[in-house]
Amino acid sequence: MFNRSKEKKNSKTASTTKNPSTQEWMPIKDIQNNLLYRKDNHIVAAIRVQPVNLNLLSIKERIRKVKRLEEALSGLNYEYQIISIAKPVDLDSYIMKLEQMRRDTDNVIKKKLLSIYSNQAVAKASSGEALERHFYILIAHQLGKNPKLDEQVILQQATQLAAAMSSAELLSSVCGDSDLRTLQFIFSNPAQAAFERAPIDRIFLPTMLFAEEDET
């Protein structure tokens, strides 16, 4: 009897290990103070870098921009990670605008052209080809005995890196709490990122998800 109970207990533990809960699966503990807090006692700062279309630049301009980027990154004495995320673009408002323009015009040629543009936009939206690229640089730092000091250090590193990237003609900025939530939202909900936004505050979520606060 004792052996069977032990086997059942081990079986239950193994089942739990194979199917971790959502809380265990998500590595993020919190987002606040312009930082992302991980469960392994690390904090992460993010710098968003605006994309540049190199096809619009001459060969000399491309070489110069790449060299300035190398100079900005070669001076770093800490680890960093560069990520590129494809975010779907919501074309619904654009398609609705084209349809409204088509209905309002009496010009047959213009009506036909607007119909063609509208069909092309619908095809791109339905096929998933309408994407925009988001570029980020992530910096991680382990929290020590003085968390406040560690937070100041990593935010200072992020600010200096954003300034260095901007001086290299790559417009950059340190991500705030809302930007970090957007970044996490794109990772967690890539299919809905074009139609929904990360919640700004808890007031946008159902009240049933939160415990009632005691009134004093």
XYZ file of C-alpha atoms in Angstrom:
216
model
C 0.000 0.000 0.000
C 2.784 2.408 0.865
C 4.592 1.560 -2.364
C 1.502 2.259 -4.438
C 1.010 5.604 -2.718
C 4.615 6.498 -3.433
C 4.262 5.494 -7.077
C 1.162 7.644 -7.428
C 2.969 10.571 -5.836
C 5.957 10.182 -8.159
C 3.638 9.876 -11.138
C 1.873 13.069 -10.131
C 5.190 14.902 -9.711
C 6.396 13.716 -13.113
C 3.139 14.879 -14.682
C 3.521 18.301 -13.102
C 7.111 18.537 -14.376
C 6.063 17.668 -17.915
C 3.235 20.219 -17.867
C 4.468 23.363 -16.104
C 1.992 26.058 -15.235
C 1.813 29.351 -17.131
C 3.513 31.129 -14.237
C 6.449 28.709 -14.458
C 6.639 28.980 -18.224
C 6.830 32.789 -18.269
C 10.335 33.987 -17.312
C 9.122 37.517 -16.518
C 8.459 38.448 -12.932
C 7.521 42.114 -13.344
C 7.886 45.233 -15.494
C 8.442 48.522 -13.697
C 10.905 51.421 -13.393
C 11.690 51.074 -17.133
C 13.105 47.608 -16.433
C 12.042 44.038 -16.974
C 12.542 41.833 -13.899
C 13.321 38.166 -14.527
C 12.696 35.309 -12.129
C 16.399 34.438 -11.978
C 17.148 37.692 -10.120
C 18.243 39.571 -13.257
C 16.970 42.847 -14.655
C 16.807 43.743 -18.343
C 16.845 47.139 -20.029
C 15.843 47.519 -23.684
C 16.785 50.075 -26.325
C 14.585 50.363 -29.367
C 16.406 51.221 -32.583
C 14.412 52.691 -35.445
C 14.909 50.829 -38.748
C 16.762 52.340 -41.702
C 16.121 51.426 -45.329
C 19.625 50.880 -46.719
C 18.228 50.578 -50.235
C 17.620 54.330 -50.190
C 21.264 55.075 -49.375
C 24.287 55.193 -51.619
C 27.085 52.645 -51.215
C 29.272 55.195 -49.413
C 26.438 56.064 -47.023
C 25.846 52.377 -46.275
C 29.525 51.766 -45.506
C 29.690 54.848 -43.295
C 26.564 53.861 -41.356
C 27.814 50.285 -40.826
C 31.196 51.522 -39.604
C 29.582 53.926 -37.141
C 27.413 51.104 -35.859
C 30.497 48.928 -35.357
C 32.194 51.746 -33.457
C 29.183 52.167 -31.165
C 28.987 48.436 -30.348
C 32.728 47.732 -30.131
C 33.063 50.074 -27.161
C 30.691 48.031 -24.980
C 32.256 46.054 -22.123
C 29.121 44.083 -21.237
C 26.974 41.487 -22.931
C 24.041 42.517 -25.087
C 21.543 40.893 -27.398
C 20.078 42.258 -30.628
C 16.602 41.051 -31.556
C 14.401 41.710 -34.564
C 10.652 41.149 -34.270
C 8.132 41.126 -37.089
C 4.909 42.786 -35.994
C 1.770 42.473 -38.163
C 0.394 45.750 -39.469
C -3.303 46.508 -39.101
C -4.514 47.524 -42.579
C -8.228 47.645 -41.719
C -8.404 51.437 -41.448
C -6.465 51.832 -44.712
C -8.759 49.389 -46.530
C -11.866 51.111 -45.144
C -10.535 54.475 -46.304
C -9.960 53.141 -49.838
C -13.458 51.652 -49.924
C -14.979 54.938 -48.777
C -13.029 56.867 -51.435
C -14.197 54.386 -54.066
C -17.841 54.859 -53.055
C -17.548 58.652 -53.016
C -15.984 59.086 -56.444
C -17.872 59.173 -59.754
C -14.754 58.805 -61.863
C -14.783 55.333 -63.411
C -10.986 55.107 -63.790
C -10.362 56.314 -60.232
C -12.991 53.902 -58.918
C -11.272 51.011 -60.711
C -7.822 51.971 -59.392
C -9.099 52.283 -55.824
C -10.702 48.866 -56.139
C -7.374 47.384 -57.262
C -5.502 49.023 -54.359
C -8.110 47.795 -51.903
C -7.905 44.210 -53.186
C -4.101 44.304 -52.967
C -4.253 45.519 -49.363
C -6.766 42.800 -48.459
C -4.536 40.150 -50.044
C -1.475 41.364 -48.109
C -3.365 41.484 -44.827
C -4.850 38.001 -45.234
C -1.551 36.430 -46.320
C 0.430 37.878 -43.403
C 2.817 39.788 -45.660
C 2.043 43.154 -44.055
C 4.751 43.255 -41.404
C 6.884 45.914 -39.775
C 10.227 45.219 -38.164
C 11.015 46.238 -34.593
C 14.661 46.238 -33.540
C 15.807 46.101 -29.928
C 19.069 45.850 -27.997
C 18.719 44.075 -24.651
C 21.060 44.471 -21.673
C 20.899 42.174 -18.648
C 22.322 42.752 -15.177
C 22.175 40.606 -12.051
C 20.727 42.135 -8.925
C 23.121 42.166 -5.991
C 22.966 43.330 -2.402
C 22.057 46.858 -3.500
C 19.218 46.525 -6.060
C 18.687 50.285 -6.356
C 22.305 50.801 -7.373
C 22.106 47.938 -9.895
C 18.994 49.504 -11.423
C 20.759 52.847 -11.766
C 23.804 51.209 -13.349
C 21.878 49.340 -16.045
C 19.656 52.333 -16.858
C 22.757 54.483 -17.217
C 24.292 51.897 -19.557
C 21.097 51.817 -21.597
C 20.958 55.624 -21.814
C 24.587 55.829 -22.930
C 24.075 53.097 -25.521
C 20.962 54.812 -26.903
C 22.927 58.064 -27.201
C 25.789 56.251 -28.947
C 23.391 54.627 -31.418
C 21.706 57.958 -32.115
C 25.091 59.579 -32.735
C 25.714 56.786 -35.234
C 22.649 58.065 -37.139
C 20.425 55.287 -35.781
C 17.595 56.910 -33.853
C 17.316 55.037 -30.545
C 15.574 55.404 -27.196
C 15.420 53.554 -23.884
C 12.173 51.602 -23.566
C 9.770 52.652 -20.836
C 7.294 50.404 -19.068
C 4.704 50.649 -21.864
C 7.346 49.857 -24.510
C 8.509 46.824 -22.527
C 4.920 45.622 -22.191
C 4.507 46.032 -25.952
C 7.686 44.029 -26.552
C 6.479 41.256 -24.251
C 3.023 41.384 -25.846
C 4.440 40.932 -29.365
C 6.386 37.879 -28.176
C 3.450 36.337 -26.344
C 0.675 37.255 -28.818
C 2.223 37.688 -32.282
C -1.017 36.960 -34.128
C -2.989 39.592 -32.191
C -0.288 42.269 -32.011
C -1.715 44.069 -35.046
C -5.232 44.302 -33.655
C -4.673 44.625 -29.916
C -2.360 46.657 -27.717
C -0.710 45.683 -24.465
C -2.866 46.849 -21.531
C -1.776 50.256 -20.234
C -3.129 49.567 -16.765
C -5.097 46.948 -14.866
C -8.310 48.911 -15.430
C -8.427 47.438 -18.952
C -8.611 43.897 -17.555
C -11.656 42.154 -16.030
C -12.102 42.959 -12.345
C -12.642 39.260 -11.669
C -8.882 38.715 -12.156
C -7.984 40.788 -9.106
C -8.530 40.211 -5.410
C -10.868 42.595 -3.636
C -9.139 45.254 -1.575
C -10.186 45.586 2.039
C -11.777 48.918 2.871
C -10.555 50.497 6.084
